[in-house]
PDB file of C-alpha atoms and ligand atoms in Angstrom:
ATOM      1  CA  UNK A  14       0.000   0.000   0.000  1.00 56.00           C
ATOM      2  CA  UNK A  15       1.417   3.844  -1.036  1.00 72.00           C
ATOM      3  CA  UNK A  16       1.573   5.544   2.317  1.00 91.00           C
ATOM      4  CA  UNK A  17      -0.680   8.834   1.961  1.00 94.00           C
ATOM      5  CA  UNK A  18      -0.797  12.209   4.111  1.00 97.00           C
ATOM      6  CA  UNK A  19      -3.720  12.909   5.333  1.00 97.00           C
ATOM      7  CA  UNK A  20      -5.303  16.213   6.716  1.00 98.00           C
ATOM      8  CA  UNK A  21      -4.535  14.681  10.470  1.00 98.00           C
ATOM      9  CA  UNK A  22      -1.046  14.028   9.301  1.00 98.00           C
ATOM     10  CA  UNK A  23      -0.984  18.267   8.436  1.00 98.00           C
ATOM     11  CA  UNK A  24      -2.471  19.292  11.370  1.00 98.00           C
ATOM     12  CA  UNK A  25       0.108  17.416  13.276  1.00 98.00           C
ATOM     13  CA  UNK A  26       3.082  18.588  10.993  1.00 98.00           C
ATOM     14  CA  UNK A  27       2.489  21.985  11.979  1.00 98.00           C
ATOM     15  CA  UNK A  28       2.423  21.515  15.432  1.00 98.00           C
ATOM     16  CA  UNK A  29       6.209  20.128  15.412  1.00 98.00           C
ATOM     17  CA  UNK A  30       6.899  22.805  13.497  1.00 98.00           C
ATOM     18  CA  UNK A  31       5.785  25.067  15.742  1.00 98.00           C
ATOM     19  CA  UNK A  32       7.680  23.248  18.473  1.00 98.00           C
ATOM     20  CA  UNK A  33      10.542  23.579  16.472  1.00 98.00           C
ATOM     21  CA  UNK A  34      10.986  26.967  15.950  1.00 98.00           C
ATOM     22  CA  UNK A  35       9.511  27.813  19.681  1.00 98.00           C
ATOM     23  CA  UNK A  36      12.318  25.675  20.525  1.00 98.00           C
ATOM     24  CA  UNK A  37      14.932  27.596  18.618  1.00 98.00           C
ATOM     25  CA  UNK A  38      13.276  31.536  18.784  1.00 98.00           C
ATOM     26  CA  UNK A  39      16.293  32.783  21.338  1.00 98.00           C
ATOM     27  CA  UNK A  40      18.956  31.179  19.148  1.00 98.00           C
ATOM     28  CA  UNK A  41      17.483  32.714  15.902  1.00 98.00           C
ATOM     29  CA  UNK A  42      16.942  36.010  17.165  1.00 98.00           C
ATOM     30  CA  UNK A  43      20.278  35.574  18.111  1.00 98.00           C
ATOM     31  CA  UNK A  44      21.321  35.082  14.750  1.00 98.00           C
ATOM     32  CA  UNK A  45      19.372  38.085  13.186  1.00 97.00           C
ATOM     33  CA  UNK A  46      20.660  40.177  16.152  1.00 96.00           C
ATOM     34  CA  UNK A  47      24.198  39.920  14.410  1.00 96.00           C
ATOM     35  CA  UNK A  48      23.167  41.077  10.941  1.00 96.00           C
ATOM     36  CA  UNK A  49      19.103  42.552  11.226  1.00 95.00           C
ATOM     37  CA  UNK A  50      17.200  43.319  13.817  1.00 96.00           C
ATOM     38  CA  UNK A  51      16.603  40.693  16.105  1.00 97.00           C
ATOM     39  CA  UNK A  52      13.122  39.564  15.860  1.00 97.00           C
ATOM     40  CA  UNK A  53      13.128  36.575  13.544  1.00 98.00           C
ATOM     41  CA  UNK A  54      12.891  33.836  16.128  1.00 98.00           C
ATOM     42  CA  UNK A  55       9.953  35.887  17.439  1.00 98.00           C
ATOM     43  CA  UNK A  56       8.421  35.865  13.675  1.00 98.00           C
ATOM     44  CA  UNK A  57       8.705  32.437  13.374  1.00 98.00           C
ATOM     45  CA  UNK A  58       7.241  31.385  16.802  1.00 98.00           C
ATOM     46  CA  UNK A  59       4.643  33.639  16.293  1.00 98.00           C
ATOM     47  CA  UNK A  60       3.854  32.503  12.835  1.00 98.00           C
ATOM     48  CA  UNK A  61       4.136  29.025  12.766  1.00 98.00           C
ATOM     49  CA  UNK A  62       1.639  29.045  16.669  1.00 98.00           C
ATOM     50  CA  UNK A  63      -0.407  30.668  14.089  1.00 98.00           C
ATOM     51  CA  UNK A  64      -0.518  28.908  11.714  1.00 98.00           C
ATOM     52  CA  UNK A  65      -0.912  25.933  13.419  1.00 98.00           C
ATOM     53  CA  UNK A  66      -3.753  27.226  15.526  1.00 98.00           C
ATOM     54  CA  UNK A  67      -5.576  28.120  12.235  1.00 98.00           C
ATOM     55  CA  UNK A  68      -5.052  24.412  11.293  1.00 98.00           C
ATOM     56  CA  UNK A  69      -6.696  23.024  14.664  1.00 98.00           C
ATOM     57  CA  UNK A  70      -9.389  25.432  14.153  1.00 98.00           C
ATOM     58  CA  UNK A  71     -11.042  24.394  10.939  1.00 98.00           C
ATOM     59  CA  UNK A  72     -14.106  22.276  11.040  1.00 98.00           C
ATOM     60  CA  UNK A  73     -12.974  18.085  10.463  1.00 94.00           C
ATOM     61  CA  UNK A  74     -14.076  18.477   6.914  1.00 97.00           C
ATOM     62  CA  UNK A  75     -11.762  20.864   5.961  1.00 98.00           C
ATOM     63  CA  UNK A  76      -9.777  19.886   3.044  1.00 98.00           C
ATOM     64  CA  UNK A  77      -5.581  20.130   2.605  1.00 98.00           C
ATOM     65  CA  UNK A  78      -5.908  23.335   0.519  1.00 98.00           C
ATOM     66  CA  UNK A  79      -8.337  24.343   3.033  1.00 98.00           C
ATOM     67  CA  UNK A  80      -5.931  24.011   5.841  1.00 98.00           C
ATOM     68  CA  UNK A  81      -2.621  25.511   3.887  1.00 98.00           C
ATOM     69  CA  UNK A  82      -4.635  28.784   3.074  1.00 98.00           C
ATOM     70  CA  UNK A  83      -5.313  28.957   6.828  1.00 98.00           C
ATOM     71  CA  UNK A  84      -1.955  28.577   7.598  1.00 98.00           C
ATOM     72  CA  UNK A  85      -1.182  31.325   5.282  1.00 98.00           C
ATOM     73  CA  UNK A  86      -3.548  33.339   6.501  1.00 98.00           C
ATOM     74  CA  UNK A  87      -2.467  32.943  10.090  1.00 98.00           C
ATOM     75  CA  UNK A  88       1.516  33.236   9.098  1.00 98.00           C
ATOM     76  CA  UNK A  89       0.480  36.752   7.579  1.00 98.00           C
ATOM     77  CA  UNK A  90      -2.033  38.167  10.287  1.00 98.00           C
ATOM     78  CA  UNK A  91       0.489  37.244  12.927  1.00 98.00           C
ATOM     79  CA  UNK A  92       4.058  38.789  11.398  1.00 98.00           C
ATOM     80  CA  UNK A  93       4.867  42.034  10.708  1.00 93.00           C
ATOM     81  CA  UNK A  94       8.356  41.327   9.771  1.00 96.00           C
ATOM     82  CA  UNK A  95       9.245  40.851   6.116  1.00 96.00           C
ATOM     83  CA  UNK A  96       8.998  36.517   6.520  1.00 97.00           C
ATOM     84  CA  UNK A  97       5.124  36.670   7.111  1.00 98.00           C
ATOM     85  CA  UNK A  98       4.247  37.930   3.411  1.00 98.00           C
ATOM     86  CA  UNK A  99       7.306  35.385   2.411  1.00 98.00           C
ATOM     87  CA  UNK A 100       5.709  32.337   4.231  1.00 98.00           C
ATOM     88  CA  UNK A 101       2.166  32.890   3.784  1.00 98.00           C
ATOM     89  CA  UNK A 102       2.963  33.042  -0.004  1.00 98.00           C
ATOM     90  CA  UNK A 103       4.478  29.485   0.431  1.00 98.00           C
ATOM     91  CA  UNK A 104       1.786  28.131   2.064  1.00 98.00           C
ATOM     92  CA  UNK A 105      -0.998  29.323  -0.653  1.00 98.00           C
ATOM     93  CA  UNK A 106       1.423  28.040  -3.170  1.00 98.00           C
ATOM     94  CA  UNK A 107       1.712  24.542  -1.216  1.00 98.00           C
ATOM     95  CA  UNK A 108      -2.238  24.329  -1.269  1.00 98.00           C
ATOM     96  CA  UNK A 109      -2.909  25.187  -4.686  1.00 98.00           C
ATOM     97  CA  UNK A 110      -0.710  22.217  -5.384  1.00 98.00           C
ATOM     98  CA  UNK A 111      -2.316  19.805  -2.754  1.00 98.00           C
ATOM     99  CA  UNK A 112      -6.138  21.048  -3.664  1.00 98.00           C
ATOM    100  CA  UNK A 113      -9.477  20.378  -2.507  1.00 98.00           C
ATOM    101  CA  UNK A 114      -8.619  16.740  -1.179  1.00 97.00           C
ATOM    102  CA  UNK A 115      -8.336  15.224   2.569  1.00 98.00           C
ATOM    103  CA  UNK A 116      -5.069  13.195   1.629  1.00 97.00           C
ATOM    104  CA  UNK A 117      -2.415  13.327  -0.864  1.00 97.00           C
ATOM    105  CA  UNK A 118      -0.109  10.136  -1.714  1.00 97.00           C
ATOM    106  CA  UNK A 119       3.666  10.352   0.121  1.00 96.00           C
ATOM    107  CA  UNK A 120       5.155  10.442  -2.935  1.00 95.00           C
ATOM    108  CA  UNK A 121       3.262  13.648  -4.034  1.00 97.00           C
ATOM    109  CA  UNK A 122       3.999  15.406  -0.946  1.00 98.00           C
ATOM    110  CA  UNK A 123       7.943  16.656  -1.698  1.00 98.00           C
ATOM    111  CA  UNK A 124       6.210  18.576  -4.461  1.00 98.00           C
ATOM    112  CA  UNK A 125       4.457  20.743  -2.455  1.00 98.00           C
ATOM    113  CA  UNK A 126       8.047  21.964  -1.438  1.00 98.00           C
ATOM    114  CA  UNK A 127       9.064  22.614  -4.492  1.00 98.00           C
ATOM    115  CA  UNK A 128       5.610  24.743  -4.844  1.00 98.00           C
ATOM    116  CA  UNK A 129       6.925  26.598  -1.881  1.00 98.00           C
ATOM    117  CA  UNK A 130      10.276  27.086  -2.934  1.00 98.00           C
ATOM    118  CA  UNK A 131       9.358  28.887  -5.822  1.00 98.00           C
ATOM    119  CA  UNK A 132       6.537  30.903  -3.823  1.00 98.00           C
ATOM    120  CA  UNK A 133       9.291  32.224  -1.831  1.00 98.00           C
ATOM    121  CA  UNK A 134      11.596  33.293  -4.643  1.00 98.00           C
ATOM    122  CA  UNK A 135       8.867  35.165  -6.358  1.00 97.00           C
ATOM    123  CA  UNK A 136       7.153  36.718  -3.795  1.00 98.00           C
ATOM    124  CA  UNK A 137      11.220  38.099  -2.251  1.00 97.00           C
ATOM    125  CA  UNK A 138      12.663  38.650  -6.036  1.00 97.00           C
ATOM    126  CA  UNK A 139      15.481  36.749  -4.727  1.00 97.00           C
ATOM    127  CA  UNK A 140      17.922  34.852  -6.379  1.00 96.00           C
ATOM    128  CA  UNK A 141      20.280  31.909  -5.302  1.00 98.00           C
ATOM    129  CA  UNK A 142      23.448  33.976  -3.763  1.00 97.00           C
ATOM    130  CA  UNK A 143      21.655  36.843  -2.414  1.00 97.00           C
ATOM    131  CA  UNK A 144      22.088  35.556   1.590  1.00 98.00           C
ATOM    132  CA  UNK A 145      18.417  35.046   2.139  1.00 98.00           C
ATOM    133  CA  UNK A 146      16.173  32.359   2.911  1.00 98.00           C
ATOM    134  CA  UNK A 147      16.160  31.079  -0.870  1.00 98.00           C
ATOM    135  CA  UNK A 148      19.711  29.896  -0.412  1.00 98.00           C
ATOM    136  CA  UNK A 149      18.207  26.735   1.779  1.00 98.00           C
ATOM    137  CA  UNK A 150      14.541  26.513  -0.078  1.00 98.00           C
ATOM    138  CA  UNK A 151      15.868  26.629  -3.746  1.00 98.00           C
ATOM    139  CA  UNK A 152      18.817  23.543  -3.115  1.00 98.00           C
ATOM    140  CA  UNK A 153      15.995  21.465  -1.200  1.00 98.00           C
ATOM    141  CA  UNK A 154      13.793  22.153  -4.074  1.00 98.00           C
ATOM    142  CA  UNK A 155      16.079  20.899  -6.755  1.00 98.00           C
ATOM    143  CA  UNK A 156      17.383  18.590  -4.269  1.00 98.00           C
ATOM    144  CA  UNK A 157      13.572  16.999  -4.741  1.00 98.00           C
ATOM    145  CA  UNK A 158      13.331  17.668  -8.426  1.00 98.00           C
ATOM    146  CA  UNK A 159      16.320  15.576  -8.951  1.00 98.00           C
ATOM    147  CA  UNK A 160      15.289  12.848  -6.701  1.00 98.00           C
ATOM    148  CA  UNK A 161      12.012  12.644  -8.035  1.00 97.00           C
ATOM    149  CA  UNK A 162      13.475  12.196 -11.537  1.00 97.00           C
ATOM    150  CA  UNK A 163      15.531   9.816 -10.210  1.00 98.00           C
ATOM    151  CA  UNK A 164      12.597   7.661  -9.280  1.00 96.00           C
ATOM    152  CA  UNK A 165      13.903   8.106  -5.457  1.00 97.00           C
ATOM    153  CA  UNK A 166      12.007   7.158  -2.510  1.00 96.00           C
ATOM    154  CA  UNK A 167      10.606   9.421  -0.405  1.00 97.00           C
ATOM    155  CA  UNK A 168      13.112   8.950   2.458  1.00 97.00           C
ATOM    156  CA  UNK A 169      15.578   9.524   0.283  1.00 97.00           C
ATOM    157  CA  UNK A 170      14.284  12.424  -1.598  1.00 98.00           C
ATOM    158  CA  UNK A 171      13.355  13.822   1.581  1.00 98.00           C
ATOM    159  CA  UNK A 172      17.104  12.993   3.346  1.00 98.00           C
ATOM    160  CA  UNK A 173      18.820  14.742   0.440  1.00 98.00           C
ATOM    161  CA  UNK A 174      16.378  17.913   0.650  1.00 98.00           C
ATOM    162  CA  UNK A 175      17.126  18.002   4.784  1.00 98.00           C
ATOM    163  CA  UNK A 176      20.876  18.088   3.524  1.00 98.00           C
ATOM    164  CA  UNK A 177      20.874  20.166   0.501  1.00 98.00           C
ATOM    165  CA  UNK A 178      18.865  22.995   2.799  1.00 99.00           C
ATOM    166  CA  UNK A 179      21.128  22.558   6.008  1.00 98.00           C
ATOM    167  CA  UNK A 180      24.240  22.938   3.359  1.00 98.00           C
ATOM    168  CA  UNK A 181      22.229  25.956   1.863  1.00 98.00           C
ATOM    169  CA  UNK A 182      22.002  27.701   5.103  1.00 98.00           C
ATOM    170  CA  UNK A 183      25.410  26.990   5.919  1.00 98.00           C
ATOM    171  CA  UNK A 184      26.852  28.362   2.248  1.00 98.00           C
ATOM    172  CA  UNK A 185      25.294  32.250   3.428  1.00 98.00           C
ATOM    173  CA  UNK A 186      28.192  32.632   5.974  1.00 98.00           C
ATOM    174  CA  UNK A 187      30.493  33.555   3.292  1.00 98.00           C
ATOM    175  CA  UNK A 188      27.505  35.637   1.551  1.00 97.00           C
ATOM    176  CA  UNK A 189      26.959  39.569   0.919  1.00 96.00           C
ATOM    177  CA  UNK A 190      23.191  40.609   1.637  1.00 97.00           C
ATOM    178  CA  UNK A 191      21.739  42.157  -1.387  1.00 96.00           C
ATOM    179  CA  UNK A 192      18.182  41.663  -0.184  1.00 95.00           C
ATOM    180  CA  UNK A 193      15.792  42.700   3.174  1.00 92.00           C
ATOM    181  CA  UNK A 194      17.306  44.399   6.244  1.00 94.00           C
ATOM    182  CA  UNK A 195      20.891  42.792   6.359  1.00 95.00           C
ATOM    183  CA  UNK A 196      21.634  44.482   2.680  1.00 95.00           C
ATOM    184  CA  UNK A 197      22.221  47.544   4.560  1.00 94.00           C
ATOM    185  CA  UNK A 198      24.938  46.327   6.573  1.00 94.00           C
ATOM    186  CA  UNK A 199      26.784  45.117   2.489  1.00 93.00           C
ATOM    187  CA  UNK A 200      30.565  43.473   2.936  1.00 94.00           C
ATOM    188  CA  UNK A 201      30.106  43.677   6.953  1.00 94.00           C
ATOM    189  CA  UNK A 202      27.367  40.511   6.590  1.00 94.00           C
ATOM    190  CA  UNK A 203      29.673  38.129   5.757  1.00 97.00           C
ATOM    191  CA  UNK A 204      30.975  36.072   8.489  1.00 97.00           C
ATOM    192  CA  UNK A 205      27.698  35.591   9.574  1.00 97.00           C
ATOM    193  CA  UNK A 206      24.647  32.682   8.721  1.00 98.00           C
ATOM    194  CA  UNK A 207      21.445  34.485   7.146  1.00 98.00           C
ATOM    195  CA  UNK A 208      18.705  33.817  10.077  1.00 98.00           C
ATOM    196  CA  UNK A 209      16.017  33.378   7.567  1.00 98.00           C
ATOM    197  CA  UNK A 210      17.883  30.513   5.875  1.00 98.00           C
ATOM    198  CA  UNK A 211      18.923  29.101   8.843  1.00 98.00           C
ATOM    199  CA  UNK A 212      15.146  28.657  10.060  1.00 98.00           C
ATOM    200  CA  UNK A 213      14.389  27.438   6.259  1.00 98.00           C
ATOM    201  CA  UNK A 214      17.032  24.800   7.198  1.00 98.00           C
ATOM    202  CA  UNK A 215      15.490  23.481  10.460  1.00 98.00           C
ATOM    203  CA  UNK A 216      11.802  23.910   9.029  1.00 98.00           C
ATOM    204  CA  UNK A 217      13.049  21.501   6.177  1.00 98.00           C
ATOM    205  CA  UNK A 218      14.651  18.941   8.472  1.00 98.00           C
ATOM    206  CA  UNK A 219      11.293  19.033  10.343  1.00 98.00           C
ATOM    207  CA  UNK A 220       9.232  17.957   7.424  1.00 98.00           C
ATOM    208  CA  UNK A 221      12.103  15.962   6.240  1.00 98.00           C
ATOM    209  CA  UNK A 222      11.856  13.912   9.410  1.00 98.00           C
ATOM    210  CA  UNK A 223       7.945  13.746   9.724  1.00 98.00           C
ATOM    211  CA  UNK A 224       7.836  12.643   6.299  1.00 97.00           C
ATOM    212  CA  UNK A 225      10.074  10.108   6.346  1.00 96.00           C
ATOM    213  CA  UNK A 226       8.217   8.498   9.487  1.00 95.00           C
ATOM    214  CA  UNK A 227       5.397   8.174   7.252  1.00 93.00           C
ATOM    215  CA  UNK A 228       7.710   6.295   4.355  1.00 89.00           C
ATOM    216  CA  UNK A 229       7.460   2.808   5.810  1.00 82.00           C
ATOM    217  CA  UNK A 230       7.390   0.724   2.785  1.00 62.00           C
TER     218      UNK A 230
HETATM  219  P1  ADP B  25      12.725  41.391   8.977  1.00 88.77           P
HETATM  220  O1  ADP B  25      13.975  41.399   8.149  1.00 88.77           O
HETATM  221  O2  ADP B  25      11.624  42.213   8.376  1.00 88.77           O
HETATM  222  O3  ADP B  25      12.991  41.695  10.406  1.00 88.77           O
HETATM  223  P2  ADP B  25      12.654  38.582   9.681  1.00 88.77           P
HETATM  224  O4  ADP B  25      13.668  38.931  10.701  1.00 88.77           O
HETATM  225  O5  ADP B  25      11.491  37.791  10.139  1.00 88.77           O
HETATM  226  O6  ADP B  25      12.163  39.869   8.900  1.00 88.77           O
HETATM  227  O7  ADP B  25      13.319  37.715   8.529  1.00 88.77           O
HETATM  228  C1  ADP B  25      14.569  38.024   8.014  1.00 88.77           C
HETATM  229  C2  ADP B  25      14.881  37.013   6.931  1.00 88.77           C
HETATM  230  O8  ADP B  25      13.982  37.161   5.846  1.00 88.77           O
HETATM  231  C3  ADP B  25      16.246  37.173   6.336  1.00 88.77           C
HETATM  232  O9  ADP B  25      17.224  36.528   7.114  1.00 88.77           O
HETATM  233  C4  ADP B  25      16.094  36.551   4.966  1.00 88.77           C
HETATM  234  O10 ADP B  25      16.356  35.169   5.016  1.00 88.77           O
HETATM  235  C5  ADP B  25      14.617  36.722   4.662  1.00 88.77           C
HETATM  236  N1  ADP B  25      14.387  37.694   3.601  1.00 88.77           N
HETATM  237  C6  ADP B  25      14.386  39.038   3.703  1.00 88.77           C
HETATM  238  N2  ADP B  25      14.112  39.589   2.504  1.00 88.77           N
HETATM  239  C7  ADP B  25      13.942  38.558   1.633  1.00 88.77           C
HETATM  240  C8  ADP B  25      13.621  38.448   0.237  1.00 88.77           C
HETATM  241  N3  ADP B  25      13.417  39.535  -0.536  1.00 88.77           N
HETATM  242  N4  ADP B  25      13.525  37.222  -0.305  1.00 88.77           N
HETATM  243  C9  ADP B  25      13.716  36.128   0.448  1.00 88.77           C
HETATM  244  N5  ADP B  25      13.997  36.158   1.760  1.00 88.77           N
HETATM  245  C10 ADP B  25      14.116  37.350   2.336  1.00 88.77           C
HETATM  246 MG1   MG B  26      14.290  40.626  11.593  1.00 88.77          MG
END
């Protein structure tokens, strides 16, 4: 039997997630201390408790598109700072790929990254290089696209993404900002991880590892 993802399996996604990045706010806000201004662990608690709270608030027939526009919707109302527009965008992206149904097959699911990924890039108008988020979301997403062409599993697919993300994040150190808040800072931001891709990196590994509980073939 193909393992599937239901609308249970969301609801409980996002609540790791929000866990997660609860979990890690001081340490991010940290991070965006050194080159911003110090709120983006704050954003992302704040957004994903939102999200997720939008999730656990929809009736039980709610379908998965249903539940990824609340999310979005949530992200947006509850961030000011310039990753709300950036997230909520993902998340309307990732429903209008998983659509008016209560469960999507496993193998469908990395898509929905992918979907994301490019959500994020054309909502920022920012490019691989440019020390932002979209230097861990674009290598997970053609992390996927290879490993779906590749006729991968999902663990697999989902491993490499995880990796390809963390790398990413890790490849911004020796970045210049040329996009959002740390831009104005130019030459003096290197040295230092972008926040926003560092959070991409440990949202990733979060799905990464839910999904690949569900991959039990
Ligand atoms: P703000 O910069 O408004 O305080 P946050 O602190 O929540 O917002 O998020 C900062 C992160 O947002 C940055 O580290 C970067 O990864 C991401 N970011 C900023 N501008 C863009 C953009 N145009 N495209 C993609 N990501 C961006
Ligand atoms: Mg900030």
């Amino acid at each position: 039997m193909t393992a599937a993802l239901t609308t249970a399996d969301v609801a409980c996604l996002f609540r790791e997630l929000a866990n997660a990045v609860a979990q890690a706010r001081d340490e991010l806000c940290r991070l965006d201390g050194v080159i911003g201004d110090a709120d983006h662990g704050i954003a992302m608690e704040q957004g994903f408790a939102a999200a997720s709270q939008a999730i656990e608030a929809l009736p039980a027939q709610a379908t998965l598109a249903d539940q990824l526009n609340a999310a979005a919707k949530g992200f947006l109302n509850a961030v000011g700072a310039s990753s709300g527009p950036l997230y909520a965008t993902a998340f309307m992206r990732a429903a209008k790929v998983a659509g008016a149904r209560h469960e999507l097959l496993l193998n469908e699911a990395p898509g929905l990254i992918v979907a994301m990924a490019e959500g994020i890039r054309s909502r920022g108008r920012a490019e691989i290089g440019e020390k932002t988020m979209v230097d861990a979301w674009a290598p997970a997403a053609a992390a996927i696209e290879q490993g779906m062409a590749d006729g991968l599993p999902v663990r697999e697919i989902m491993t490499r993404a995880g990796e390809a993300a963390t790398a990413g994040a890790e490849s911004t150190i020796a970045m210049v900002a040329t996009k959002g808040r740390s831009s104005r800072l130019g030459e003096r931001s290197i040295g230092h991880v972008d926040p926003g891709a560092a959070s991409a990196a440990m949202v990733l590994n979060v799905i990464a590892e839910n999904w690949r509980r569900h991959d039990t073939d």
